[in-house]
Amino acid sequence: MIKRILKEYWYCFFVFILSFLLVFIKLPYTIERTGGLINLNDRIEGYETNGSFNMAYVASSDANVLTYLYSLIDRNWDAIPVNKNTTQKETDYLGKRYFQTSNQVAELVAYKLANKDIKIDKTHFYVTYVDENSKSDIEIGDEIIAINGTNITNENDISELINQSKKTVKLTVLNNDKKLTRTAKKYTLDGKEVIGILILPSFEFKSNLKFKSDNTEYGPSGGFMMALTIYDHITNSNLAKGRIIAGTGTIALDGTVGEIGGVKHKIKGAVNNGAEIFFVPKENYKEAINLKKKYNYNIDVVKITNIQEAIDYLKK
């Protein structure tokens, strides 16, 4: 009976197995494609203005055989190799950690530009990258609290204490609320002695600002637009002036706007959603302006190096 069914309907089983392989087998790639805009006005409680400030984003998903093959023929889809040196859990952690710090820095920058008092009460230092050549037991997510017995109070302490160390560096860290001792051996990279890690600060401060975020968001590329939105809110500047403002870029504590990825997907998403202005970091400007010319996008592409330049442009 079973043999007869298999013989008569073999093609159905073949189609089922092929469909399973095409759809459910994951490949070590992330598919990036045109995204859209997130209206940041809605994120801040009590914020009302004429117009809107929007964060441009890239739509992404895990690749399967079908989507990977489609990315080879559609120029609007990109297959980006997954970093093999980090697990999915670590990747998710990094994305959330960068997003959280980005929002913190955005608020600090906005208040400073508005000449409003805001004080950092405490800074935490998290390990976000461990080089494959690192000779240590340091883990991504470790919070460094001391090096060779000396407590860390600022980011400069970390590099100075590592430089002053002999070949072996002892780090006191917190990991899942447990205090642990990590050991790292220094090695030479690009002419400098390092232990092969990158650190991301996270800040504690008192704030009256109430804003919400989506738990699915990650990464630092929305920091600049968040800072611009917060600044407009706390100064009642009405910088949008009825316009749909979009943009992308990281934000540093000194107000510098930094490079991002996926600009071609972000500018197209901004155009599709009716944005009139698209702010872009100087490093991404050439690609963005070339895309505008190539596809005749009806949008003003504005190059910026810091947030003050964006504020000055909108005030014109």
mmCIF file of C-alpha atoms in Angstrom:
data_model
loop_
_atom_site.group_PDB
_atom_site.id
_atom_site.type_symbol
_atom_site.label_atom_id
_atom_site.label_comp_id
_atom_site.label_asym_id
_atom_site.label_seq_id
_atom_site.Cartn_x
_atom_site.Cartn_y
_atom_site.Cartn_z
ATOM 1 C CA MET A 1 0.000 0.000 0.000
ATOM 2 C CA ILE A 2 2.710 2.487 1.048
ATOM 3 C CA LYS A 3 4.895 1.517 -1.893
ATOM 4 C CA ARG A 4 1.991 2.064 -4.287
ATOM 5 C CA ILE A 5 1.275 5.531 -2.821
ATOM 6 C CA LEU A 6 4.927 6.491 -3.022
ATOM 7 C CA LYS A 7 5.127 5.285 -6.608
ATOM 8 C CA GLU A 8 1.999 7.117 -7.729
ATOM 9 C CA TYR A 9 2.570 10.343 -5.827
ATOM 10 C CA TRP A 10 6.359 10.556 -5.766
ATOM 11 C CA TYR A 11 6.270 14.038 -7.270
ATOM 12 C CA CYS A 12 4.211 15.354 -4.334
ATOM 13 C CA PHE A 13 6.811 14.132 -1.884
ATOM 14 C CA PHE A 14 9.553 15.609 -4.062
ATOM 15 C CA VAL A 15 7.823 19.015 -4.121
ATOM 16 C CA PHE A 16 7.305 18.867 -0.353
ATOM 17 C CA ILE A 17 10.942 18.051 0.357
ATOM 18 C CA LEU A 18 12.181 20.682 -2.105
ATOM 19 C CA SER A 19 9.892 23.325 -0.587
ATOM 20 C CA PHE A 20 11.155 22.439 2.873
ATOM 21 C CA LEU A 21 14.771 22.828 1.769
ATOM 22 C CA LEU A 22 14.100 26.129 0.013
ATOM 23 C CA VAL A 23 12.160 27.741 2.853
ATOM 24 C CA PHE A 24 13.222 26.230 6.156
ATOM 25 C CA ILE A 25 16.957 25.610 5.748
ATOM 26 C CA LYS A 26 18.784 28.716 6.976
ATOM 27 C CA LEU A 27 21.930 29.949 5.257
ATOM 28 C CA PRO A 28 24.735 31.954 6.944
ATOM 29 C CA TYR A 29 23.476 35.222 5.466
ATOM 30 C CA THR A 30 21.184 38.080 6.410
ATOM 31 C CA ILE A 31 18.921 39.462 3.693
ATOM 32 C CA GLU A 32 18.725 43.266 3.658
ATOM 33 C CA ARG A 33 16.152 45.119 1.582
ATOM 34 C CA THR A 34 14.279 48.412 1.390
ATOM 35 C CA GLY A 35 12.813 49.388 4.729
ATOM 36 C CA GLY A 36 10.795 52.430 5.727
ATOM 37 C CA LEU A 37 10.529 55.185 8.306
ATOM 38 C CA ILE A 38 9.827 55.187 12.028
ATOM 39 C CA ASN A 39 8.113 58.378 13.191
ATOM 40 C CA LEU A 40 10.082 59.420 16.266
ATOM 41 C CA ASN A 41 7.518 62.059 17.259
ATOM 42 C CA ASP A 42 5.369 59.227 18.587
ATOM 43 C CA ARG A 43 8.186 57.977 20.809
ATOM 44 C CA ILE A 44 8.247 61.015 23.107
ATOM 45 C CA GLU A 45 5.424 61.572 25.557
ATOM 46 C CA GLY A 46 3.839 65.012 25.217
ATOM 47 C CA TYR A 47 5.667 65.904 22.002
ATOM 48 C CA GLU A 48 3.631 67.740 19.401
ATOM 49 C CA THR A 49 4.989 69.497 16.339
ATOM 50 C CA ASN A 50 4.048 70.423 12.804
ATOM 51 C CA GLY A 51 5.765 67.824 10.647
ATOM 52 C CA SER A 52 7.745 64.768 11.663
ATOM 53 C CA PHE A 53 11.226 63.440 12.382
ATOM 54 C CA ASN A 54 11.797 59.930 11.119
ATOM 55 C CA MET A 55 14.458 57.270 11.507
ATOM 56 C CA ALA A 56 15.187 55.383 8.285
ATOM 57 C CA TYR A 57 15.727 51.662 8.672
ATOM 58 C CA VAL A 58 16.695 48.588 6.669
ATOM 59 C CA ALA A 59 14.349 45.603 6.580
ATOM 60 C CA SER A 60 16.268 42.412 7.336
ATOM 61 C CA SER A 61 15.640 38.708 7.804
ATOM 62 C CA ASP A 62 17.523 35.435 8.012
ATOM 63 C CA ALA A 63 18.330 33.991 4.606
ATOM 64 C CA ASN A 64 17.001 30.710 3.301
ATOM 65 C CA VAL A 65 17.799 29.109 -0.047
ATOM 66 C CA LEU A 66 14.895 30.816 -1.793
ATOM 67 C CA THR A 67 15.601 34.346 -0.525
ATOM 68 C CA TYR A 68 19.331 33.954 -1.132
ATOM 69 C CA LEU A 69 18.744 32.961 -4.754
ATOM 70 C CA TYR A 70 16.331 35.862 -5.196
ATOM 71 C CA SER A 71 18.961 38.279 -3.849
ATOM 72 C CA LEU A 72 21.239 37.271 -6.715
ATOM 73 C CA ILE A 73 18.779 38.641 -9.295
ATOM 74 C CA ASP A 74 17.177 41.576 -7.466
ATOM 75 C CA ARG A 75 19.482 44.562 -6.904
ATOM 76 C CA ASN A 76 17.213 45.755 -4.072
ATOM 77 C CA TRP A 77 18.017 42.658 -2.025
ATOM 78 C CA ASP A 78 21.465 42.104 -0.493
ATOM 79 C CA ALA A 79 22.785 38.911 1.086
ATOM 80 C CA ILE A 80 25.182 39.888 3.876
ATOM 81 C CA PRO A 81 27.431 37.139 5.338
ATOM 82 C CA VAL A 82 26.821 36.437 9.010
ATOM 83 C CA ASN A 83 29.769 37.038 11.338
ATOM 84 C CA LYS A 84 30.987 33.530 12.119
ATOM 85 C CA ASN A 85 32.921 34.709 15.171
ATOM 86 C CA THR A 86 29.768 35.550 17.147
ATOM 87 C CA THR A 87 26.771 33.438 18.074
ATOM 88 C CA GLN A 88 23.199 34.533 17.378
ATOM 89 C CA LYS A 89 22.773 35.193 21.097
ATOM 90 C CA GLU A 90 25.827 37.462 21.089
ATOM 91 C CA THR A 91 24.635 39.235 17.930
ATOM 92 C CA ASP A 92 21.242 39.935 19.506
ATOM 93 C CA TYR A 93 22.930 41.153 22.682
ATOM 94 C CA LEU A 94 25.194 43.529 20.746
ATOM 95 C CA GLY A 95 22.299 44.933 18.752
ATOM 96 C CA LYS A 96 20.264 45.679 21.870
ATOM 97 C CA ARG A 97 23.259 47.058 23.764
ATOM 98 C CA TYR A 98 24.220 49.448 20.934
ATOM 99 C CA PHE A 99 20.602 50.559 20.587
ATOM 100 C CA GLN A 100 20.318 51.295 24.313
ATOM 101 C CA THR A 101 23.572 53.260 24.444
ATOM 102 C CA SER A 102 22.631 55.122 21.258
ATOM 103 C CA ASN A 103 19.408 56.376 22.867
ATOM 104 C CA GLN A 104 21.284 57.393 26.003
ATOM 105 C CA VAL A 105 23.873 59.363 24.034
ATOM 106 C CA ALA A 106 21.131 60.971 21.927
ATOM 107 C CA GLU A 107 19.473 62.341 25.056
ATOM 108 C CA LEU A 108 22.751 63.560 26.557
ATOM 109 C CA VAL A 109 23.700 65.340 23.312
ATOM 110 C CA ALA A 110 20.273 66.953 22.930
ATOM 111 C CA TYR A 111 20.260 68.327 26.473
ATOM 112 C CA LYS A 112 23.790 69.666 26.118
ATOM 113 C CA LEU A 113 22.913 71.446 22.853
ATOM 114 C CA ALA A 114 19.830 72.918 24.507
ATOM 115 C CA ASN A 115 21.971 74.198 27.414
ATOM 116 C CA LYS A 116 19.911 72.165 29.863
ATOM 117 C CA ASP A 117 21.498 70.471 32.869
ATOM 118 C CA ILE A 118 21.966 66.729 32.734
ATOM 119 C CA LYS A 119 24.539 64.810 34.762
ATOM 120 C CA ILE A 120 25.955 61.347 34.217
ATOM 121 C CA ASP A 121 25.795 59.581 37.585
ATOM 122 C CA LYS A 122 27.577 56.398 36.571
ATOM 123 C CA THR A 123 29.144 54.798 33.505
ATOM 124 C CA HIS A 124 29.279 51.068 32.839
ATOM 125 C CA PHE A 125 31.746 49.496 30.391
ATOM 126 C CA TYR A 126 30.650 46.419 28.454
ATOM 127 C CA VAL A 127 32.731 44.148 26.248
ATOM 128 C CA THR A 128 31.145 44.084 22.783
ATOM 129 C CA TYR A 129 33.865 42.345 20.775
ATOM 130 C CA VAL A 130 36.612 39.824 21.435
ATOM 131 C CA ASP A 131 39.178 39.410 18.666
ATOM 132 C CA GLU A 132 39.769 35.862 17.434
ATOM 133 C CA ASN A 133 43.467 36.342 18.266
ATOM 134 C CA SER A 134 42.758 37.424 21.824
ATOM 135 C CA LYS A 135 44.485 35.233 24.395
ATOM 136 C CA SER A 136 41.895 35.664 27.122
ATOM 137 C CA ASP A 137 38.781 34.183 28.689
ATOM 138 C CA ILE A 138 36.899 37.488 28.324
ATOM 139 C CA GLU A 139 33.349 37.133 27.038
ATOM 140 C CA ILE A 140 31.055 39.449 25.111
ATOM 141 C CA GLY A 141 28.699 40.995 27.661
ATOM 142 C CA ASP A 142 31.249 41.194 30.473
ATOM 143 C CA GLU A 143 31.075 44.476 32.370
ATOM 144 C CA ILE A 144 34.602 45.568 33.286
ATOM 145 C CA ILE A 145 34.714 47.059 36.786
ATOM 146 C CA ALA A 146 38.445 46.853 37.584
ATOM 147 C CA ILE A 147 41.800 46.155 35.940
ATOM 148 C CA ASN A 148 44.658 44.756 38.032
ATOM 149 C CA GLY A 149 42.675 45.700 41.131
ATOM 150 C CA THR A 150 42.097 49.352 40.141
ATOM 151 C CA ASN A 151 38.451 50.387 39.726
ATOM 152 C CA ILE A 152 37.359 51.835 36.373
ATOM 153 C CA THR A 153 35.770 55.291 36.419
ATOM 154 C CA ASN A 154 36.087 56.360 32.768
ATOM 155 C CA GLU A 155 36.989 54.920 29.374
ATOM 156 C CA ASN A 156 40.536 56.313 29.467
ATOM 157 C CA ASP A 157 41.223 54.279 32.608
ATOM 158 C CA ILE A 158 40.842 51.084 30.621
ATOM 159 C CA SER A 159 43.432 51.866 27.949
ATOM 160 C CA GLU A 160 45.852 53.437 30.447
ATOM 161 C CA LEU A 161 45.719 50.491 32.849
ATOM 162 C CA ILE A 162 46.162 48.004 30.014
ATOM 163 C CA ASN A 163 49.158 49.978 28.717
ATOM 164 C CA GLN A 164 50.700 50.036 32.192
ATOM 165 C CA SER A 165 50.227 46.289 32.636
ATOM 166 C CA LYS A 166 52.881 43.704 32.033
ATOM 167 C CA LYS A 167 52.189 40.831 29.665
ATOM 168 C CA THR A 168 49.258 39.513 31.683
ATOM 169 C CA VAL A 169 46.228 41.662 32.524
ATOM 170 C CA LYS A 170 43.729 40.725 35.217
ATOM 171 C CA LEU A 171 40.200 42.091 34.797
ATOM 172 C CA THR A 172 37.411 42.031 37.360
ATOM 173 C CA VAL A 173 34.086 41.760 35.577
ATOM 174 C CA LEU A 174 30.389 41.303 36.211
ATOM 175 C CA ASN A 175 28.625 38.661 34.148
ATOM 176 C CA ASN A 176 24.989 37.813 34.931
ATOM 177 C CA ASP A 177 25.444 39.611 38.268
ATOM 178 C CA LYS A 178 28.402 37.390 39.193
ATOM 179 C CA LYS A 179 31.800 38.933 39.942
ATOM 180 C CA LEU A 180 34.511 37.068 38.072
ATOM 181 C CA THR A 181 38.225 37.420 37.385
ATOM 182 C CA ARG A 182 39.280 37.268 33.740
ATOM 183 C CA THR A 183 42.839 36.964 32.440
ATOM 184 C CA ALA A 184 44.208 38.331 29.172
ATOM 185 C CA LYS A 185 47.659 38.301 27.613
ATOM 186 C CA LYS A 186 48.798 41.332 25.650
ATOM 187 C CA TYR A 187 49.851 41.004 22.015
ATOM 188 C CA THR A 188 50.872 43.391 19.256
ATOM 189 C CA LEU A 189 48.338 44.600 16.702
ATOM 190 C CA ASP A 190 49.131 47.386 14.219
ATOM 191 C CA GLY A 191 52.132 48.354 16.315
ATOM 192 C CA LYS A 192 50.166 48.583 19.574
ATOM 193 C CA GLU A 193 49.962 46.247 22.536
ATOM 194 C CA VAL A 194 46.340 45.157 23.007
ATOM 195 C CA ILE A 195 44.268 42.432 24.602
ATOM 196 C CA GLY A 196 41.871 42.310 21.629
ATOM 197 C CA ILE A 197 38.577 43.663 22.946
ATOM 198 C CA LEU A 198 36.220 46.555 22.223
ATOM 199 C CA ILE A 199 34.311 48.388 24.939
ATOM 200 C CA LEU A 200 30.929 50.163 24.785
ATOM 201 C CA PRO A 201 29.905 52.537 27.591
ATOM 202 C CA SER A 202 26.404 52.667 29.045
ATOM 203 C CA PHE A 203 25.245 55.648 31.105
ATOM 204 C CA GLU A 204 23.081 56.229 34.152
ATOM 205 C CA PHE A 205 21.498 59.673 34.564
ATOM 206 C CA LYS A 206 18.309 61.259 35.843
ATOM 207 C CA SER A 207 15.893 62.339 33.154
ATOM 208 C CA ASN A 208 12.367 63.730 33.004
ATOM 209 C CA LEU A 209 12.047 62.707 29.374
ATOM 210 C CA LYS A 210 9.656 59.843 28.766
ATOM 211 C CA PHE A 211 10.002 57.977 25.513
ATOM 212 C CA LYS A 212 9.307 54.460 24.381
ATOM 213 C CA SER A 213 11.069 52.137 21.965
ATOM 214 C CA ASP A 214 10.304 48.959 20.081
ATOM 215 C CA ASN A 215 11.900 45.824 21.504
ATOM 216 C CA THR A 216 12.611 44.585 17.975
ATOM 217 C CA GLU A 217 14.948 47.504 17.207
ATOM 218 C CA TYR A 218 18.703 47.215 17.461
ATOM 219 C CA GLY A 219 21.927 48.937 16.484
ATOM 220 C CA PRO A 220 23.205 52.524 16.778
ATOM 221 C CA SER A 221 22.232 54.017 13.400
ATOM 222 C CA GLY A 222 19.128 55.806 14.700
ATOM 223 C CA GLY A 223 21.044 57.812 17.305
ATOM 224 C CA PHE A 224 21.404 61.017 15.295
ATOM 225 C CA MET A 225 17.710 61.305 14.406
ATOM 226 C CA MET A 226 16.722 60.508 17.985
ATOM 227 C CA ALA A 227 19.004 63.288 19.252
ATOM 228 C CA LEU A 228 17.538 65.720 16.722
ATOM 229 C CA THR A 229 13.985 64.793 17.748
ATOM 230 C CA ILE A 230 14.701 65.161 21.472
ATOM 231 C CA TYR A 231 16.389 68.516 20.873
ATOM 232 C CA ASP A 232 13.386 69.797 18.931
ATOM 233 C CA HIS A 233 11.054 68.651 21.710
ATOM 234 C CA ILE A 234 12.889 70.129 24.711
ATOM 235 C CA THR A 235 13.557 73.453 22.938
ATOM 236 C CA ASN A 236 10.123 73.782 21.264
ATOM 237 C CA SER A 237 11.990 74.735 18.077
ATOM 238 C CA ASN A 238 9.519 73.308 15.518
ATOM 239 C CA LEU A 239 12.423 72.579 13.190
ATOM 240 C CA ALA A 240 10.345 70.330 10.929
ATOM 241 C CA LYS A 241 8.115 73.241 9.834
ATOM 242 C CA GLY A 242 5.502 70.894 8.417
ATOM 243 C CA ARG A 243 8.040 68.747 6.568
ATOM 244 C CA ILE A 244 8.716 65.012 6.716
ATOM 245 C CA ILE A 245 12.352 64.842 7.846
ATOM 246 C CA ALA A 246 14.249 61.564 7.571
ATOM 247 C CA GLY A 247 17.831 60.574 8.222
ATOM 248 C CA THR A 248 20.334 58.097 9.546
ATOM 249 C CA GLY A 249 23.647 58.112 11.383
ATOM 250 C CA THR A 250 25.225 57.226 14.693
ATOM 251 C CA ILE A 251 25.710 59.898 17.349
ATOM 252 C CA ALA A 252 28.724 60.466 19.608
ATOM 253 C CA LEU A 253 28.828 62.405 22.871
ATOM 254 C CA ASP A 254 30.463 65.369 21.102
ATOM 255 C CA GLY A 255 27.615 65.498 18.567
ATOM 256 C CA THR A 256 29.537 63.874 15.723
ATOM 257 C CA VAL A 257 27.364 61.930 13.275
ATOM 258 C CA GLY A 258 28.955 58.665 12.160
ATOM 259 C CA GLU A 259 28.847 56.285 9.211
ATOM 260 C CA ILE A 260 26.127 53.658 8.789
ATOM 261 C CA GLY A 261 25.342 50.744 6.497
ATOM 262 C CA GLY A 262 22.472 50.065 4.107
ATOM 263 C CA VAL A 263 22.121 53.638 2.864
ATOM 264 C CA LYS A 264 20.648 52.555 -0.479
ATOM 265 C CA HIS A 265 17.797 50.780 1.302
ATOM 266 C CA LYS A 266 17.246 53.656 3.706
ATOM 267 C CA ILE A 267 17.049 56.447 1.133
ATOM 268 C CA LYS A 268 14.643 54.447 -1.013
ATOM 269 C CA GLY A 269 12.475 53.785 2.029
ATOM 270 C CA ALA A 270 12.510 57.507 2.825
ATOM 271 C CA VAL A 271 11.459 58.384 -0.733
ATOM 272 C CA ASN A 272 8.708 55.751 -0.710
ATOM 273 C CA ASN A 273 7.299 57.310 2.457
ATOM 274 C CA GLY A 274 7.260 60.877 1.162
ATOM 275 C CA ALA A 275 10.252 62.315 3.030
ATOM 276 C CA GLU A 276 11.394 65.720 1.796
ATOM 277 C CA ILE A 277 14.826 65.820 3.451
ATOM 278 C CA PHE A 278 17.274 62.979 4.019
ATOM 279 C CA PHE A 279 20.210 63.643 6.357
ATOM 280 C CA VAL A 280 23.184 61.381 5.781
ATOM 281 C CA PRO A 281 26.690 61.130 7.333
ATOM 282 C CA LYS A 282 29.500 62.503 5.193
ATOM 283 C CA GLU A 283 30.946 58.991 4.749
ATOM 284 C CA ASN A 284 27.702 57.839 3.088
ATOM 285 C CA TYR A 285 26.923 61.033 1.163
ATOM 286 C CA LYS A 286 28.523 60.063 -2.156
ATOM 287 C CA GLU A 287 26.513 56.845 -2.377
ATOM 288 C CA ALA A 288 23.296 58.618 -1.363
ATOM 289 C CA ILE A 289 23.628 61.517 -3.813
ATOM 290 C CA ASN A 290 24.545 59.129 -6.642
ATOM 291 C CA LEU A 291 21.410 57.109 -5.933
ATOM 292 C CA LYS A 292 19.301 60.271 -5.992
ATOM 293 C CA LYS A 293 20.683 61.223 -9.393
ATOM 294 C CA LYS A 294 20.491 57.716 -10.815
ATOM 295 C CA TYR A 295 16.843 57.162 -9.898
ATOM 296 C CA ASN A 296 15.767 60.822 -9.947
ATOM 297 C CA TYR A 297 14.586 60.683 -6.340
ATOM 298 C CA ASN A 298 12.514 63.707 -5.322
ATOM 299 C CA ILE A 299 14.292 64.368 -2.016
ATOM 300 C CA ASP A 300 16.941 66.751 -0.694
ATOM 301 C CA VAL A 301 20.028 64.772 0.364
ATOM 302 C CA VAL A 302 21.964 66.708 3.012
ATOM 303 C CA LYS A 303 25.498 65.780 4.103
ATOM 304 C CA ILE A 304 26.307 66.325 7.778
ATOM 305 C CA THR A 305 29.281 65.725 10.070
ATOM 306 C CA ASN A 306 27.552 66.711 13.319
ATOM 307 C CA ILE A 307 24.076 67.380 14.667
ATOM 308 C CA GLN A 308 24.554 71.153 14.812
ATOM 309 C CA GLU A 309 24.849 71.238 11.014
ATOM 310 C CA ALA A 310 21.436 69.557 10.723
ATOM 311 C CA ILE A 311 19.881 72.007 13.171
ATOM 312 C CA ASP A 312 21.337 74.973 11.257
ATOM 313 C CA TYR A 313 20.050 73.555 7.952
ATOM 314 C CA LEU A 314 16.501 73.160 9.286
ATOM 315 C CA LYS A 315 16.511 76.679 10.724
ATOM 316 C CA LYS A 316 17.122 78.265 7.308
#
